[in-house]
Coordinates of C-alpha atoms in Angstrom, one line a residue:
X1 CA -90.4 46.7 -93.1
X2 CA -91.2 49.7 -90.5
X3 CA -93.5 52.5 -91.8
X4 CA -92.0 55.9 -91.6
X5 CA -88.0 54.4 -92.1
X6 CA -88.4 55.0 -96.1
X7 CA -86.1 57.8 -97.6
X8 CA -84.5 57.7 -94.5
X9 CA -81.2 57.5 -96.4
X10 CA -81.9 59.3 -99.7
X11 CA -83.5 61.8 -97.6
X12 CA -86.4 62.2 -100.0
X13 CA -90.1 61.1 -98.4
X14 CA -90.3 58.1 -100.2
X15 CA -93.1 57.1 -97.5
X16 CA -95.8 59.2 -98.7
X17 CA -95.0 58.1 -102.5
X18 CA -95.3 54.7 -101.7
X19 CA -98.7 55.6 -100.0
X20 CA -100.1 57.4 -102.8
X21 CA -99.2 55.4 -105.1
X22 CA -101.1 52.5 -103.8
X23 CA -104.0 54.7 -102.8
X24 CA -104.0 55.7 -106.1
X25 CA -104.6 52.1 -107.5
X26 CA -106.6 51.0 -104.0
X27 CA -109.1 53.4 -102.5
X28 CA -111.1 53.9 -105.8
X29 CA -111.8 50.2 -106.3
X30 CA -112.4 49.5 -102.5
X31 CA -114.9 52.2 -102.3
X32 CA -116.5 50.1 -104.9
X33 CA -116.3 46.9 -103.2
X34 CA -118.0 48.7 -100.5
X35 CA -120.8 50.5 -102.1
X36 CA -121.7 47.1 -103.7
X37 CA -121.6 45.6 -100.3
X38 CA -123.4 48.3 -98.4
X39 CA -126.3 47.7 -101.9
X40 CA -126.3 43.8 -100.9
X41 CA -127.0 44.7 -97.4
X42 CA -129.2 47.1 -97.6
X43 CA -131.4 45.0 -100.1
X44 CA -131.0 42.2 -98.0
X45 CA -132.5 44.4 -95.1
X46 CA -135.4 45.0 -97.4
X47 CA -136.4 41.2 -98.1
X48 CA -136.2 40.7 -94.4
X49 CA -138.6 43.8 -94.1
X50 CA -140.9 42.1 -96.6
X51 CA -140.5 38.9 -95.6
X52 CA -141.6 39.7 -92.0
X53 CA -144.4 41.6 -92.9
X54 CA -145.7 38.7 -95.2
X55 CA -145.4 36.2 -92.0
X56 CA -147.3 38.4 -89.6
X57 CA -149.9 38.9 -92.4
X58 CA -149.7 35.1 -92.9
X59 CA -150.5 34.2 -89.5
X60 CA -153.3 36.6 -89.4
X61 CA -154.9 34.6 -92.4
X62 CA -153.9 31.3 -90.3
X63 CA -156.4 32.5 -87.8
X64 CA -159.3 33.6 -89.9
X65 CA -159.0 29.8 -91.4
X66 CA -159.6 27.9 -88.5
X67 CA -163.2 27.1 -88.2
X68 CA -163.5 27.2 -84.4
X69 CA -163.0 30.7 -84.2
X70 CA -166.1 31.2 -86.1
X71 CA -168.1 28.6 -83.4
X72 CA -166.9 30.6 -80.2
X73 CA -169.3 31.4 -77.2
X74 CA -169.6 34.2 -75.2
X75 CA -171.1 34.0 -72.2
X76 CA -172.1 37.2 -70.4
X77 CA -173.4 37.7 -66.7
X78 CA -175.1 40.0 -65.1
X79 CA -174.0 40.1 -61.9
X80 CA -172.1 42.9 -59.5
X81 CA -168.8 43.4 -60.5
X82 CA -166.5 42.5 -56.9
X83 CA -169.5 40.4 -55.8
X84 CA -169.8 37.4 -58.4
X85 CA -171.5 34.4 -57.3
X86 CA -170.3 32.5 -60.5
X87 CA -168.3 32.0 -63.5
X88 CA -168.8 30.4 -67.0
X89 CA -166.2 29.2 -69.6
X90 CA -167.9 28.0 -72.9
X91 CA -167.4 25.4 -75.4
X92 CA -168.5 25.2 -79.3
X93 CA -171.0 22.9 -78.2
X94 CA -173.0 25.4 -75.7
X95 CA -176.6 26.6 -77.4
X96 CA -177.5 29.9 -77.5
X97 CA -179.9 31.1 -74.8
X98 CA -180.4 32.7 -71.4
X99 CA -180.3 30.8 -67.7
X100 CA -181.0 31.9 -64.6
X101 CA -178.3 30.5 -62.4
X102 CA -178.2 30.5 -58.6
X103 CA -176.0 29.2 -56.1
X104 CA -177.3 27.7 -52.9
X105 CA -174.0 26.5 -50.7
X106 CA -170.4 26.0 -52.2
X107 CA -168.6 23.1 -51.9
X108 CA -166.0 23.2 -48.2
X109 CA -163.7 20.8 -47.1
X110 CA -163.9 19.5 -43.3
X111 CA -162.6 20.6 -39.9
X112 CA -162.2 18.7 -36.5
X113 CA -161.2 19.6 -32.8
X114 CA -160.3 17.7 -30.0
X115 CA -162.3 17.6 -26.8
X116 CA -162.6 20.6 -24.5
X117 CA -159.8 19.7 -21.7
X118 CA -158.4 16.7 -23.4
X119 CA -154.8 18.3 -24.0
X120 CA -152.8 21.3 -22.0
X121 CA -149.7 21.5 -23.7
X122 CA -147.9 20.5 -27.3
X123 CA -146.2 18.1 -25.1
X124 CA -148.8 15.8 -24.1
X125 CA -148.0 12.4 -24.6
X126 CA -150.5 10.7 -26.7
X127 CA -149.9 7.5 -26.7
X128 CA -147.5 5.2 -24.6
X129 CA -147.9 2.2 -27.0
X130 CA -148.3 3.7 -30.2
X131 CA -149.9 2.2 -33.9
X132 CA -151.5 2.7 -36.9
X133 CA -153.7 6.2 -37.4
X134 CA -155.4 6.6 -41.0
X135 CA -156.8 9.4 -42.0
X136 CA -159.4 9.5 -44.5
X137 CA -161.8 11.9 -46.8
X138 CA -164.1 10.1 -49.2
X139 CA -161.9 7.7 -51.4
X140 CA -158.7 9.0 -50.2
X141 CA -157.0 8.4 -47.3
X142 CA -153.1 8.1 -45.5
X143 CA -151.5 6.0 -42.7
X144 CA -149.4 6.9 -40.2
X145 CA -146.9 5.3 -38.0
X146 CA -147.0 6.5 -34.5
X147 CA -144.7 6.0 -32.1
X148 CA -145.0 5.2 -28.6
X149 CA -144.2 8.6 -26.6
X150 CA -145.4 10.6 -29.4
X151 CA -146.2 13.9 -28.4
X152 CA -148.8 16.6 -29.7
X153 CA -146.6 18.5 -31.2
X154 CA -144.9 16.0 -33.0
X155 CA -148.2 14.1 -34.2
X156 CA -148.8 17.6 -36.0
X157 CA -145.7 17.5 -38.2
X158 CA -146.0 14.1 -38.7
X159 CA -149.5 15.0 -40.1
X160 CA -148.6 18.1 -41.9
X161 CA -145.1 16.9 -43.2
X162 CA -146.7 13.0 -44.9
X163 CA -145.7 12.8 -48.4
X164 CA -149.1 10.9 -49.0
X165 CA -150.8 13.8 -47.1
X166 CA -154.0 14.8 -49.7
X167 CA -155.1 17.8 -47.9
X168 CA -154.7 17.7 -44.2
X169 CA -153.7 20.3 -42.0
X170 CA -152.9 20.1 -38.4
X171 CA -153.0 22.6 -36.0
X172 CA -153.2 23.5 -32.4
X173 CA -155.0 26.1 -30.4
X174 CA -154.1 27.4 -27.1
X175 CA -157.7 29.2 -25.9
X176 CA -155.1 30.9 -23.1
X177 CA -157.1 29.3 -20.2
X178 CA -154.8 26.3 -20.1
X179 CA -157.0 24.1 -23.1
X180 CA -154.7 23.6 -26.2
X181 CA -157.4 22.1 -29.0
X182 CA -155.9 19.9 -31.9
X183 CA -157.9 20.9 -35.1
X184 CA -157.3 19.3 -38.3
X185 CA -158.9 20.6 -41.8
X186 CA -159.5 18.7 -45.1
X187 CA -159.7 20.2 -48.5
X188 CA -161.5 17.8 -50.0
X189 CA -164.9 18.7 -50.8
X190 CA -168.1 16.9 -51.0
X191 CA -171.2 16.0 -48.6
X192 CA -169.7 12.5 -48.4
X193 CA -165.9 13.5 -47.8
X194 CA -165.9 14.6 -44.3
X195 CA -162.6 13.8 -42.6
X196 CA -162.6 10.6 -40.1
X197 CA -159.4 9.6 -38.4
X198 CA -159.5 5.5 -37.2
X199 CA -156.7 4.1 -35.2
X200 CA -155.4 0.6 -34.2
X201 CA -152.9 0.8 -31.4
X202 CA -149.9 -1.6 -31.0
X203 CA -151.9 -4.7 -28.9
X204 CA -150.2 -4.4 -25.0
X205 CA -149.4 -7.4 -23.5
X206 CA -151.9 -8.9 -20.6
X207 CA -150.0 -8.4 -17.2
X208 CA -147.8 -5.6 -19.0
X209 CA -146.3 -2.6 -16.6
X210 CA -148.3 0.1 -18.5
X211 CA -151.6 -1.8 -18.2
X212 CA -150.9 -2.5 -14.1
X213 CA -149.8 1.1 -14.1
X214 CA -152.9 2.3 -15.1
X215 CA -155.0 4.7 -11.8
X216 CA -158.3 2.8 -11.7
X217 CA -159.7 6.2 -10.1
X218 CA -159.5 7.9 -13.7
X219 CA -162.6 9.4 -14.5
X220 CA -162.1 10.2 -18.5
X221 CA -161.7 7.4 -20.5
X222 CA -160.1 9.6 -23.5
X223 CA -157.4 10.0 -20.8
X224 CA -156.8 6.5 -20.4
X225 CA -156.6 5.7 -24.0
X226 CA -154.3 9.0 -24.2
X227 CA -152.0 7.0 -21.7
X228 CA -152.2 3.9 -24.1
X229 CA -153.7 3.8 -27.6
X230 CA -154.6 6.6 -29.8
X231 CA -158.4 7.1 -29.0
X232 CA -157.5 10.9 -28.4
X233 CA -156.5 11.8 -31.5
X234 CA -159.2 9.6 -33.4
X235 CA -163.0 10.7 -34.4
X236 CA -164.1 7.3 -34.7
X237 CA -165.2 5.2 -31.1
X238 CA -166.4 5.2 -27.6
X239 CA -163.4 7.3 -25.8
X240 CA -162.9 9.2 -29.2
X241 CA -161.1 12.4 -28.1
X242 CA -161.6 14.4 -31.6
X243 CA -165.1 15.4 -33.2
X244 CA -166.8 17.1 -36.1
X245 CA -168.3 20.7 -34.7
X246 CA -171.9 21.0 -36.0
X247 CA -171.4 22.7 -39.2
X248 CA -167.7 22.0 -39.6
X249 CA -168.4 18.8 -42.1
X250 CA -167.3 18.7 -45.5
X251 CA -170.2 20.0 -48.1
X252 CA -171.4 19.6 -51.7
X253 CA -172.2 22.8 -53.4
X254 CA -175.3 23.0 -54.7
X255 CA -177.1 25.6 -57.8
X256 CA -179.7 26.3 -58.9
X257 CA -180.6 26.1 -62.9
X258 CA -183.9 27.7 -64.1
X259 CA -185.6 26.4 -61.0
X260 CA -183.5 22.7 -61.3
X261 CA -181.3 22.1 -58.2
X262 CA -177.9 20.5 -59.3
X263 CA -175.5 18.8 -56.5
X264 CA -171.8 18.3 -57.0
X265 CA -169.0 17.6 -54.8
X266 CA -166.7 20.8 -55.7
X267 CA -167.3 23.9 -56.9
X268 CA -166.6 23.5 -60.6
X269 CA -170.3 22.0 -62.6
X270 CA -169.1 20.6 -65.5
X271 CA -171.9 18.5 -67.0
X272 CA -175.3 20.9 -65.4
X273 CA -175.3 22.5 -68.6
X274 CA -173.9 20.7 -71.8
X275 CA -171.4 23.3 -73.6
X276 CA -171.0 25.3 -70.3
X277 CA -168.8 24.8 -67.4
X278 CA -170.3 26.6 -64.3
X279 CA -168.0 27.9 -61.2
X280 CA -169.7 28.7 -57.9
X281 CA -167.6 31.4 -56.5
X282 CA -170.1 32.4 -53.3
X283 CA -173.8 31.8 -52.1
X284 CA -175.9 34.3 -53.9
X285 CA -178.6 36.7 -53.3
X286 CA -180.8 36.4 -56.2
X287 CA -180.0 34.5 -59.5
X288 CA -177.9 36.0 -61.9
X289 CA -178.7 36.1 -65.8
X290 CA -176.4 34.6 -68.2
X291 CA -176.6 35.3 -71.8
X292 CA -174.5 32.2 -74.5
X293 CA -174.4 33.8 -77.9
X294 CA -171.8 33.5 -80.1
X295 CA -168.5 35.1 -79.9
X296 CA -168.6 37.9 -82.1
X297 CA -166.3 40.1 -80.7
X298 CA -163.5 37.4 -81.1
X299 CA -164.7 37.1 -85.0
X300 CA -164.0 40.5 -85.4
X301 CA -161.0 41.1 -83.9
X302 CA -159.3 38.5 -85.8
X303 CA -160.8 40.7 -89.0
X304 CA -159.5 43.4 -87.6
X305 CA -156.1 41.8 -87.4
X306 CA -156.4 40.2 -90.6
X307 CA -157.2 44.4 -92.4
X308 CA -154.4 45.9 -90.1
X309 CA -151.6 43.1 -90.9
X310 CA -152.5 43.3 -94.5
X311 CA -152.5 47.3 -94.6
X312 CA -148.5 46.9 -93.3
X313 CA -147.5 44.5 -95.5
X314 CA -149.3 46.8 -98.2
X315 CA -147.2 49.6 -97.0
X316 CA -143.8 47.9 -96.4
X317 CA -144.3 46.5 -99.8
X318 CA -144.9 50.1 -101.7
X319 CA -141.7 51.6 -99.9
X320 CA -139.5 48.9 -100.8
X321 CA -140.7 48.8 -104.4
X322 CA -141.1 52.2 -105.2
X323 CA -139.1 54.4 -107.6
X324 CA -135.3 54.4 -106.5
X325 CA -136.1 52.1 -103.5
X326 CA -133.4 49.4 -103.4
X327 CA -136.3 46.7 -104.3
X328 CA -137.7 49.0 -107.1
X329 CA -138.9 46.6 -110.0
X330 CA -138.8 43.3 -107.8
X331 CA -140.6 40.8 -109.9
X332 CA -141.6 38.9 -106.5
X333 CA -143.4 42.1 -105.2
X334 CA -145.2 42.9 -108.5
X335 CA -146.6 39.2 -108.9
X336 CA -147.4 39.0 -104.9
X337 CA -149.1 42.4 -105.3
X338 CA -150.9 41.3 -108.7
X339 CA -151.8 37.8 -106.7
X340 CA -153.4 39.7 -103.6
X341 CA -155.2 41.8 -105.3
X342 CA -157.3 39.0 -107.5
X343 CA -158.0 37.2 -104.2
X344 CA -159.0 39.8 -102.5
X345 CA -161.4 40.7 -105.4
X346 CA -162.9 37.0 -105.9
X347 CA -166.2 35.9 -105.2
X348 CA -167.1 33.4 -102.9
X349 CA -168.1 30.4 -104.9
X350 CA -170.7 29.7 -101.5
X351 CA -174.1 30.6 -102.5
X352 CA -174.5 31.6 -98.8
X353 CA -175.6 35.0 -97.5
X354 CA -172.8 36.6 -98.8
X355 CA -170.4 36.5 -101.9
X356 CA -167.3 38.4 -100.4
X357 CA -165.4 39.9 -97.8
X358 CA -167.1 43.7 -98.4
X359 CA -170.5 41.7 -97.9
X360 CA -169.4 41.8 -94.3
X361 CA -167.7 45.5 -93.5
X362 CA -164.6 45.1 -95.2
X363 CA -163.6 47.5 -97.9
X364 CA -161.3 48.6 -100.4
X365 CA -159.9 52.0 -100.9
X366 CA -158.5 53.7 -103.5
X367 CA -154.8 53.5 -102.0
X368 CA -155.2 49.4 -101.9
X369 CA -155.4 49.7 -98.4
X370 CA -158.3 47.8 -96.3
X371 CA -160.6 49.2 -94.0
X372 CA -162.7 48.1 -91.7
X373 CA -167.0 49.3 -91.1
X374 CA -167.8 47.9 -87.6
X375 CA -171.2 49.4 -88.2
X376 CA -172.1 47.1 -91.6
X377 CA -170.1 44.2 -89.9
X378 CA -172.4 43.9 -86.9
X379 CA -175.4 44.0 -88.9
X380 CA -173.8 41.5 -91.2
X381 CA -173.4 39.1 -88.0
X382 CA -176.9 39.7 -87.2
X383 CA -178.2 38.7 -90.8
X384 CA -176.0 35.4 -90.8
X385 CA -173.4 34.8 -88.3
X386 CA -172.9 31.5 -89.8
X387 CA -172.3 32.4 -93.0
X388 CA -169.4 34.4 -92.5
X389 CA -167.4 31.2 -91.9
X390 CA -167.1 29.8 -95.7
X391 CA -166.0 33.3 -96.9
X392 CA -163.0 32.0 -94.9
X393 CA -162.6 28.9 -94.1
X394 CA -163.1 25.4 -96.0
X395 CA -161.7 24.5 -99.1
X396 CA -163.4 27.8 -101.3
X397 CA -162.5 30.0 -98.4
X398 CA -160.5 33.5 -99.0
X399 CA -158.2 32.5 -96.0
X400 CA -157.3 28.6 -97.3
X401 CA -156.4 30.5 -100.6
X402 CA -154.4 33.5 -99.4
X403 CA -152.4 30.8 -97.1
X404 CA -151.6 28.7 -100.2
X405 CA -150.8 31.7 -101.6
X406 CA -148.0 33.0 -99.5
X407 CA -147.1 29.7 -99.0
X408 CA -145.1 30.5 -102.2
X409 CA -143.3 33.6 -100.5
X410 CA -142.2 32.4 -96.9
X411 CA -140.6 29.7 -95.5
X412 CA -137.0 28.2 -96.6
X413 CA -138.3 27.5 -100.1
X414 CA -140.8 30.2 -100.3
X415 CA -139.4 33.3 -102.8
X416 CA -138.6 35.3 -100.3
X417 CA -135.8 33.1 -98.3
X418 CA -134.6 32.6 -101.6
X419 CA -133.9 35.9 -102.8
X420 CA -132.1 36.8 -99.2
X421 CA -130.1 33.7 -100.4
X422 CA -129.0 34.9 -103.2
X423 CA -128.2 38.4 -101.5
X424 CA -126.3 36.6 -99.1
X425 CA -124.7 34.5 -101.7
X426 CA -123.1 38.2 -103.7
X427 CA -122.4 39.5 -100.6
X428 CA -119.9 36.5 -99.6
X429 CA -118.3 36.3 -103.1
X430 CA -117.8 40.6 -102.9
X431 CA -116.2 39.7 -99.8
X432 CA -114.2 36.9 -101.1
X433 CA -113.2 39.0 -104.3
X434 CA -112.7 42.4 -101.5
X435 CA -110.1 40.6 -99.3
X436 CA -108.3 38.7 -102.8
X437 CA -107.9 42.5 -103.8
X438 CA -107.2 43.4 -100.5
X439 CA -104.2 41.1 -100.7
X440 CA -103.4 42.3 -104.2
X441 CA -102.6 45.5 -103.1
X442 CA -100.6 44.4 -100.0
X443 CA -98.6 42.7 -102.3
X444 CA -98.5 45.8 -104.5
X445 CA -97.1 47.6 -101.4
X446 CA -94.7 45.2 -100.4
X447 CA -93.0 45.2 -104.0
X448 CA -93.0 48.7 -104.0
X449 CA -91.3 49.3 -101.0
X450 CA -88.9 46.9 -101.8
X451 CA -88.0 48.8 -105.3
X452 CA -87.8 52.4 -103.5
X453 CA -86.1 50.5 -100.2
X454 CA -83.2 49.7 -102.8
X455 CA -83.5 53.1 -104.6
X456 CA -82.8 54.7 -101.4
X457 CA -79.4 52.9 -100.5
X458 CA -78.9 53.6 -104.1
X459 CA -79.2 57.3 -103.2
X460 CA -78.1 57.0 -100.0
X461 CA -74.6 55.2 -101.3
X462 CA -74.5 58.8 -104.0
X463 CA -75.1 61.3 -101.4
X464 CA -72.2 59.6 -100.4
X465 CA -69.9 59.6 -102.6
X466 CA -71.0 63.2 -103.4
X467 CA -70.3 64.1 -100.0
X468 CA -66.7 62.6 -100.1
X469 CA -66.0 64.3 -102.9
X470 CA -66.8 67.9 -102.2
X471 CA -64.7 67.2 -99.0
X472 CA -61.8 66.2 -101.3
X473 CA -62.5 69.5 -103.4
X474 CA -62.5 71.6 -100.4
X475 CA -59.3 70.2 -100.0
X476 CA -57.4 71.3 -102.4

């Protein structure tokens, strides 16, 4: 039925009565629907409040409970900052105590050039006959396939572009005085890893054209082999055309440990000291001092965490709980709030150092917040770093308690999740019991517009009639 076409014929609005009508029996128990629904959500919002600032608090204790943290090294260096010689990562193993570390030579790959005059242009054939060249550095090593006609230039991609390539580069130098030098350059490190490059050329039959070919006035003999094998592109042999400049060969690097020389074939020393792993970055000019201890700052900004997360979920806990907030009187918040509390208070059952948490810098206020001494908490450190790992840690620890504790609250079968499911639970049955009313009062609206639709001919058929007969009247 069209809106607006109602009364058309009595001429009365019907149209707005029907309206009111049903707003009249609608709007008030919609905007109840509603308000419930906006309740649900907004209580749901709150859960997820809570329920996020239990799981950041939770990780924090996750932290504070893993014994490692508490086993950390720190080592520091004293050395120019922009001109470090070394670097040091530490394990749990490392013992406290000062070295005096040095370093001698770093570790450097290899480089090799060809011959003064051997080649003038990236064209030069090297090889008429062609064959195997390997190239090797230490254990590893790759073989190539040359062609016969090979040129320079193509030798160098064939180099550079080798999938089994481990570290070879190939390039070529023009000096501008009509020399072009081949130099090649291998990243592997170590005294015993300089690059060598061995050939064996395709055999050329006795009698052959390019062996009767050959000018028997040629002085060089790294130009014959150029015209045959691959001599001139190979370190190793009589006629050998490339060479290892003085200098150029692949080297270990080499420390120095409190006056103990240490060799290894790259840069990184893992096994000079036990715990530490030692970097030479350049040769240095005097040894630099390294202090291991252990890592305290790491211990105490995990502390830190652990007071500041705590403090939020304190807060976020109060505001959702307090008078007239939605959660005001939540039996999970009370019992969480009751629970924290008795942990926090307990005693280590240790008989360590210390007995608690405020042994070590951590205190209680008067609001239930946490805060945090750094002054007590370094002197704590001082008087018994190791101690401070049972307060948390282990079996009797405040952080293996607290996690069993919110284990209770979060995840999908902690109190928490359930509560929001629940929440979510009224919120689709409001919704369900909304839209069945919703369809109530379409229904409502239809059946009144049908009644008033027929009033309205009714009306309409009178006005009629009346009409007719005051013409008749007039008539007479």
């Amino acid at each position: 039925m069209s809106v607006g076409s109602l009364g058309a014929g009595s001429g009365l609005d019907l149209e707005s009565l029907v309206k009111n009508m049903v707003s009249a029996q609608r709007d008030t128990k919609v905007k109840l629907y509603n308000d419930k629904l906006e309740g649900f959500e907004t209580k749901l919002s709150a859960l997820g409040s809570v329920g996020a600032a239990i799981d950041s608090f939770k990780s924090s204790v996750k932290t504070l409970n893993d014994e490692t943290l508490f086993t950390g090294r720190n080592a520091i260096i004293d050395q120019e900052e922009g001109n470090e010689s070394i670097a040091i990562s530490t394990d749990n193993t490392a013992s406290n105590g000062s070295y005096a570390i040095s370093v001698n030579q770093t570790a450097s790959g290899s480089r090799i050039v060809s011959a003064d005059g051997l080649f003038s242009s990236g064209d030069d054939i090297i090889t008429t006959v062609g064959g195997n060249l390997n190239l090797s550095a230490g254990d590893d090593s790759f073989t190539l396939t040359v062609e016969p006609g090979t040129t320079l230039s193509q030798l160098r991609s064939q180099i550079n572009n080798s999938a089994e390539n481990f570290g070879v580069s190939a390039n070529l130098v023009d000096d501008g005085n009509g020399n072009l030098f081949l130099t090649m350059t291998s990243s592997k490190q170590g005294a015993e890893n300089t690059l060598r490059i061995t050939n064996e050329p395709t055999p050329v039959p006795e009698g052959s054209e390019l062996v009767s070919d050959v000018d028997d006035d040629l002085e060089s003999p790294a130009l014959i082999e150029t015209g045959f094998g691959l001599d001139s592109v190979s370190t190793e042999g009589l006629s050998a055309g490339l060479y290892t400049p003085l200098g150029d060969e692949a080297k270990d690097a080499i420390i120095t440990v409190d006056g103990i020389s240490i060799r290894n074939d790259t840069n990184t020393f893992e096994d000079a000291v036990s715990g530490l792993t030692i970097e030479a970055l350049a040769i240095s000019d005097k040894p630099a001092n390294v202090d291991i201890s252990y890592d305290q700052q790491t211990v105490k900004e995990a502390v830190e965490t652990f007071i500041s997360s705590y403090n939020e979920m304190v807060s976020v806990l109060k505001q959702s709980s307090a008078k007239g907030a939605v959660l005001s009187g939540n039996s999970m918040i009370r019992n969480l709030q009751n629970s924290l509390s008795s942990e926090l208070m307990s005693s280590s059952t240790n008989t360590g150092v210390f007995s608690s948490i405020f042994d070590i810098g951590i205190e209680m206020q008067n609001n239930a917040v946490l805060s945090f001494d750094n002054a007590k908490f370094d002197s704590a450190m001082k008087k018994g770093y190791t101690e401070v790992s049972p307060l948390f840690t282990g079996d009797t620890g405040l952080a293996e308690s607290l996690d069993n504790l919110l284990d209770n609250y979060t995840g999908s079968q902690g109190m928490n999740n359930t509560l929001k499911e629940s929440v979510r639970r009224s919120i689709d049955d409001t919704e369900e019991s909304l839209n069945d009313y919703e369809k109530r009062m379409e229904r409502y609206e239809s059946t009144l517009r049908d009644k008033f639709t027929g009033l309205d001919s009714q009306l309409a058929g009178m006005n009629a009639q009346g009409n007719y007969l005051n013409s008749m009247l007039e008539k007479l």
